[in-house]
Amino acid sequence: MTSTVENGVVSTEPSHSEPDTEPDAAEVAPETVQETPEEPAKPLPKRRVGWVFAVAVVFWAIDLVTKNLVVANLEGKEPVKILGGLVYLQVIRNPGAAFSMATGMTWVLALVALAVVIAIVWLSRRLRSIGWAIGLGLVLAGATGNLTDRIFRAPGGLQGHVVDFISAFAPNGKGFAIFNIADSAICVGGALIVLLSLLGKDYDGTSTKDKKKVEKTREEQA
């Protein structure tokens, strides 16, 4: 303010000082925060339901055909040596589980096989991994193949005896347990699933390693 005296009257006038150059707090632009954009999520692989049932049908058919052939041609006969004695073919009616285990629990094993089939069919809707689809398809084929025997072969009614016909290294299961194609499919499929799990490959087509990497990136950005 400036004061002047004119005719004995003191008047005040606002001084023309330089305007305040500091901006109003409300006009201050918020600080720009630079965020690191997340990597775009990878598209999920296609569903692999068809692979499960294709593998299952093929190996179930192979198991059924080979059992019918050996029953028609080898039952009641001496073991047939092939591959220089590496394998002997002979028909054995097995009331137990794979490799002649759990003999005497036929109906229980039939119910277990039925539960396995239902579980695989339910899980197959979410499958996106070809490896898992093949593994589960093999297990499904094996479980269905032996379940078919328990339902339709004598004495029947979930009490049917499974046809085993492969005796490795020696006849009558002296070198190794006697088994069939279904048993082999179950073992190979199970081993494949275990291997995929150890490698961090999930049934939905993702990898546990990728999931851990994404979680670590999110923690660093938080």
CSV table of C-alpha atoms in Angstrom, one decimal:
chain,number,residue,atom,x,y,z
A,1,MET,CA,0.0,0.0,0.0
A,2,THR,CA,1.2,3.6,-0.7
A,3,SER,CA,0.0,6.7,1.3
A,4,THR,CA,-0.4,10.3,-0.2
A,5,VAL,CA,-1.4,13.6,1.5
A,6,GLU,CA,-3.7,15.8,-0.5
A,7,ASN,CA,-5.5,18.8,1.0
A,8,GLY,CA,-4.9,17.4,4.4
A,9,VAL,CA,-6.5,14.1,3.6
A,10,VAL,CA,-4.5,11.0,3.7
A,11,SER,CA,-5.4,8.5,1.0
A,12,THR,CA,-4.1,5.0,0.5
A,13,GLU,CA,-3.8,3.3,-2.8
A,14,PRO,CA,-2.8,-0.3,-3.4
A,15,SER,CA,0.7,-0.7,-4.4
A,16,HIS,CA,1.3,-2.2,-7.9
A,17,SER,CA,3.8,-4.8,-6.7
A,18,GLU,CA,4.6,-7.8,-8.7
A,19,PRO,CA,1.9,-10.5,-8.5
A,20,ASP,CA,2.6,-13.5,-6.4
A,21,THR,CA,4.1,-16.0,-8.7
A,22,GLU,CA,3.5,-19.1,-6.4
A,23,PRO,CA,0.5,-21.1,-7.9
A,24,ASP,CA,-2.5,-21.8,-5.7
A,25,ALA,CA,-2.2,-25.2,-4.0
A,26,ALA,CA,-5.5,-26.3,-5.7
A,27,GLU,CA,-3.9,-25.5,-9.1
A,28,VAL,CA,-0.9,-27.7,-8.5
A,29,ALA,CA,-0.9,-30.6,-10.9
A,30,PRO,CA,-0.7,-33.9,-9.1
A,31,GLU,CA,2.6,-35.6,-9.4
A,32,THR,CA,2.8,-37.9,-12.4
A,33,VAL,CA,3.4,-41.5,-11.3
A,34,GLN,CA,5.0,-43.6,-13.8
A,35,GLU,CA,3.8,-47.2,-13.5
A,36,THR,CA,5.5,-50.1,-15.2
A,37,PRO,CA,2.9,-51.8,-17.4
A,38,GLU,CA,2.3,-55.4,-16.7
A,39,GLU,CA,3.1,-57.9,-19.3
A,40,PRO,CA,0.0,-58.9,-21.3
A,41,ALA,CA,-1.3,-62.3,-20.2
A,42,LYS,CA,-0.5,-65.1,-22.6
A,43,PRO,CA,-3.6,-66.6,-24.2
A,44,LEU,CA,-4.5,-70.0,-22.9
A,45,PRO,CA,-4.0,-73.0,-25.1
A,46,LYS,CA,-6.9,-74.8,-26.6
A,47,ARG,CA,-8.8,-77.3,-24.6
A,48,ARG,CA,-7.6,-80.9,-25.1
A,49,VAL,CA,-10.7,-82.9,-24.3
A,50,GLY,CA,-10.5,-84.6,-27.7
A,51,TRP,CA,-7.0,-85.9,-27.0
A,52,VAL,CA,-8.0,-87.6,-23.8
A,53,PHE,CA,-10.8,-89.6,-25.4
A,54,ALA,CA,-8.9,-90.3,-28.6
A,55,VAL,CA,-6.0,-91.8,-26.7
A,56,ALA,CA,-8.4,-93.6,-24.3
A,57,VAL,CA,-10.4,-95.2,-27.2
A,58,VAL,CA,-7.3,-96.3,-29.1
A,59,PHE,CA,-5.6,-98.0,-26.2
A,60,TRP,CA,-8.9,-99.4,-24.8
A,61,ALA,CA,-9.5,-101.0,-28.2
A,62,ILE,CA,-5.9,-102.4,-28.4
A,63,ASP,CA,-6.4,-103.9,-24.9
A,64,LEU,CA,-9.7,-105.5,-25.8
A,65,VAL,CA,-8.5,-106.9,-29.1
A,66,THR,CA,-5.3,-108.4,-27.6
A,67,LYS,CA,-7.3,-110.0,-24.7
A,68,ASN,CA,-9.8,-111.6,-27.0
A,69,LEU,CA,-7.1,-112.9,-29.3
A,70,VAL,CA,-5.0,-114.5,-26.5
A,71,VAL,CA,-8.2,-116.0,-24.9
A,72,ALA,CA,-9.3,-117.5,-28.3
A,73,ASN,CA,-5.8,-118.8,-29.2
A,74,LEU,CA,-3.8,-119.4,-26.0
A,75,GLU,CA,-6.1,-120.2,-23.1
A,76,GLY,CA,-5.3,-123.6,-21.7
A,77,LYS,CA,-2.1,-123.9,-23.6
A,78,GLU,CA,1.6,-123.7,-22.7
A,79,PRO,CA,3.2,-120.3,-22.6
A,80,VAL,CA,4.5,-119.0,-26.0
A,81,LYS,CA,8.0,-117.6,-25.9
A,82,ILE,CA,8.7,-114.6,-28.1
A,83,LEU,CA,11.5,-112.1,-28.5
A,84,GLY,CA,14.0,-114.7,-27.5
A,85,GLY,CA,12.5,-115.3,-24.1
A,86,LEU,CA,12.1,-111.7,-23.1
A,87,VAL,CA,8.3,-112.1,-23.1
A,88,TYR,CA,6.1,-115.1,-22.7
A,89,LEU,CA,2.4,-115.1,-23.7
A,90,GLN,CA,0.0,-117.0,-21.6
A,91,VAL,CA,-3.6,-116.5,-20.3
A,92,ILE,CA,-4.1,-115.9,-16.6
A,93,ARG,CA,-7.4,-114.9,-15.1
A,94,ASN,CA,-6.7,-112.3,-12.4
A,95,PRO,CA,-9.3,-111.4,-9.8
A,96,GLY,CA,-6.9,-108.8,-8.3
A,97,ALA,CA,-5.5,-105.4,-9.3
A,98,ALA,CA,-2.8,-104.6,-11.8
A,99,PHE,CA,0.2,-107.0,-11.7
A,100,SER,CA,-2.0,-109.5,-9.7
A,101,MET,CA,-2.1,-107.4,-6.5
A,102,ALA,CA,-5.1,-107.2,-4.1
A,103,THR,CA,-6.4,-110.6,-5.1
A,104,GLY,CA,-9.9,-111.2,-3.6
A,105,MET,CA,-11.0,-107.6,-3.7
A,106,THR,CA,-12.5,-107.7,-7.1
A,107,TRP,CA,-15.6,-105.7,-6.5
A,108,VAL,CA,-13.7,-103.0,-4.5
A,109,LEU,CA,-11.2,-102.6,-7.4
A,110,ALA,CA,-14.1,-102.3,-9.8
A,111,LEU,CA,-15.6,-99.5,-7.9
A,112,VAL,CA,-12.2,-97.8,-7.6
A,113,ALA,CA,-11.7,-98.1,-11.4
A,114,LEU,CA,-15.2,-96.6,-11.9
A,115,ALA,CA,-14.3,-93.7,-9.6
A,116,VAL,CA,-11.1,-93.1,-11.6
A,117,VAL,CA,-13.0,-93.0,-14.9
A,118,ILE,CA,-15.5,-90.5,-13.5
A,119,ALA,CA,-12.7,-88.3,-12.1
A,120,ILE,CA,-10.8,-88.2,-15.4
A,121,VAL,CA,-13.9,-87.4,-17.4
A,122,TRP,CA,-14.7,-84.5,-15.0
A,123,LEU,CA,-11.1,-83.2,-15.1
A,124,SER,CA,-10.8,-83.5,-18.9
A,125,ARG,CA,-13.1,-80.5,-19.4
A,126,ARG,CA,-10.4,-78.2,-18.0
A,127,LEU,CA,-7.4,-79.8,-19.7
A,128,ARG,CA,-5.3,-77.5,-21.9
A,129,SER,CA,-2.0,-79.5,-21.9
A,130,ILE,CA,-1.4,-82.2,-24.6
A,131,GLY,CA,1.0,-84.0,-22.3
A,132,TRP,CA,-1.6,-84.2,-19.5
A,133,ALA,CA,-4.3,-85.2,-22.0
A,134,ILE,CA,-2.2,-88.1,-23.2
A,135,GLY,CA,-1.3,-89.2,-19.7
A,136,LEU,CA,-4.9,-89.1,-18.5
A,137,GLY,CA,-6.0,-90.7,-21.7
A,138,LEU,CA,-3.7,-93.7,-21.0
A,139,VAL,CA,-4.9,-94.0,-17.4
A,140,LEU,CA,-8.5,-93.8,-18.6
A,141,ALA,CA,-7.9,-96.5,-21.2
A,142,GLY,CA,-6.3,-98.8,-18.6
A,143,ALA,CA,-9.0,-98.2,-16.0
A,144,THR,CA,-11.8,-98.7,-18.6
A,145,GLY,CA,-10.1,-101.8,-20.1
A,146,ASN,CA,-9.8,-103.7,-16.8
A,147,LEU,CA,-13.3,-102.4,-15.7
A,148,THR,CA,-14.7,-103.9,-18.9
A,149,ASP,CA,-13.3,-107.3,-17.9
A,150,ARG,CA,-14.8,-107.0,-14.4
A,151,ILE,CA,-18.2,-106.2,-15.7
A,152,PHE,CA,-18.4,-108.6,-18.7
A,153,ARG,CA,-16.1,-111.5,-18.1
A,154,ALA,CA,-16.9,-114.5,-15.8
A,155,PRO,CA,-18.2,-114.6,-13.1
A,156,GLY,CA,-19.5,-111.1,-14.0
A,157,GLY,CA,-21.3,-108.4,-12.0
A,158,LEU,CA,-18.2,-106.4,-11.0
A,159,GLN,CA,-16.6,-109.8,-10.0
A,160,GLY,CA,-15.2,-110.6,-13.4
A,161,HIS,CA,-11.6,-111.7,-13.6
A,162,VAL,CA,-9.2,-109.6,-15.7
A,163,VAL,CA,-7.3,-111.3,-18.5
A,164,ASP,CA,-3.5,-111.0,-18.1
A,165,PHE,CA,-1.2,-112.5,-20.7
A,166,ILE,CA,2.2,-110.8,-20.7
A,167,SER,CA,4.8,-112.5,-18.5
A,168,ALA,CA,8.2,-110.8,-18.7
A,169,PHE,CA,11.5,-112.7,-18.6
A,170,ALA,CA,10.0,-116.0,-17.5
A,171,PRO,CA,6.7,-117.9,-17.8
A,172,ASN,CA,4.1,-118.0,-15.0
A,173,GLY,CA,5.2,-114.6,-13.7
A,174,LYS,CA,8.4,-116.0,-12.2
A,175,GLY,CA,10.5,-113.2,-13.6
A,176,PHE,CA,8.0,-110.4,-13.2
A,177,ALA,CA,4.3,-110.0,-12.6
A,178,ILE,CA,1.9,-111.0,-15.4
A,179,PHE,CA,0.1,-108.0,-16.8
A,180,ASN,CA,-1.8,-106.7,-19.9
A,181,ILE,CA,-2.0,-103.7,-22.1
A,182,ALA,CA,-4.4,-101.9,-19.7
A,183,ASP,CA,-1.9,-102.3,-16.9
A,184,SER,CA,0.9,-100.9,-19.1
A,185,ALA,CA,-1.3,-97.9,-20.1
A,186,ILE,CA,-2.0,-97.1,-16.5
A,187,CYS,CA,1.7,-97.2,-15.5
A,188,VAL,CA,2.9,-95.2,-18.5
A,189,GLY,CA,0.2,-92.6,-18.2
A,190,GLY,CA,0.8,-92.2,-14.5
A,191,ALA,CA,4.5,-91.9,-15.0
A,192,LEU,CA,3.9,-89.2,-17.7
A,193,ILE,CA,1.7,-87.2,-15.3
A,194,VAL,CA,4.3,-87.4,-12.5
A,195,LEU,CA,7.0,-86.2,-14.9
A,196,LEU,CA,4.9,-83.3,-16.1
A,197,SER,CA,4.2,-82.3,-12.5
A,198,LEU,CA,7.9,-82.4,-11.6
A,199,LEU,CA,8.7,-80.2,-14.6
A,200,GLY,CA,6.1,-77.7,-13.4
A,201,LYS,CA,3.6,-78.3,-16.2
A,202,ASP,CA,0.0,-77.9,-15.1
A,203,TYR,CA,-3.0,-79.6,-16.6
A,204,ASP,CA,-4.4,-76.2,-17.6
A,205,GLY,CA,-1.5,-75.5,-20.0
A,206,THR,CA,0.3,-73.1,-17.6
A,207,SER,CA,3.6,-73.5,-15.9
A,208,THR,CA,4.2,-73.1,-12.2
A,209,LYS,CA,7.5,-71.4,-13.0
A,210,ASP,CA,5.6,-68.7,-15.0
A,211,LYS,CA,3.1,-68.3,-12.2
A,212,LYS,CA,5.8,-67.7,-9.7
A,213,LYS,CA,7.5,-65.2,-12.0
A,214,VAL,CA,4.3,-63.2,-12.4
A,215,GLU,CA,3.7,-63.2,-8.6
A,216,LYS,CA,7.2,-62.0,-8.0
A,217,THR,CA,6.8,-59.2,-10.5
A,218,ARG,CA,3.6,-58.0,-8.9
A,219,GLU,CA,5.2,-58.0,-5.4
A,220,GLU,CA,8.1,-55.9,-6.7
A,221,GLN,CA,5.6,-53.4,-8.3
A,222,ALA,CA,3.5,-53.2,-5.1
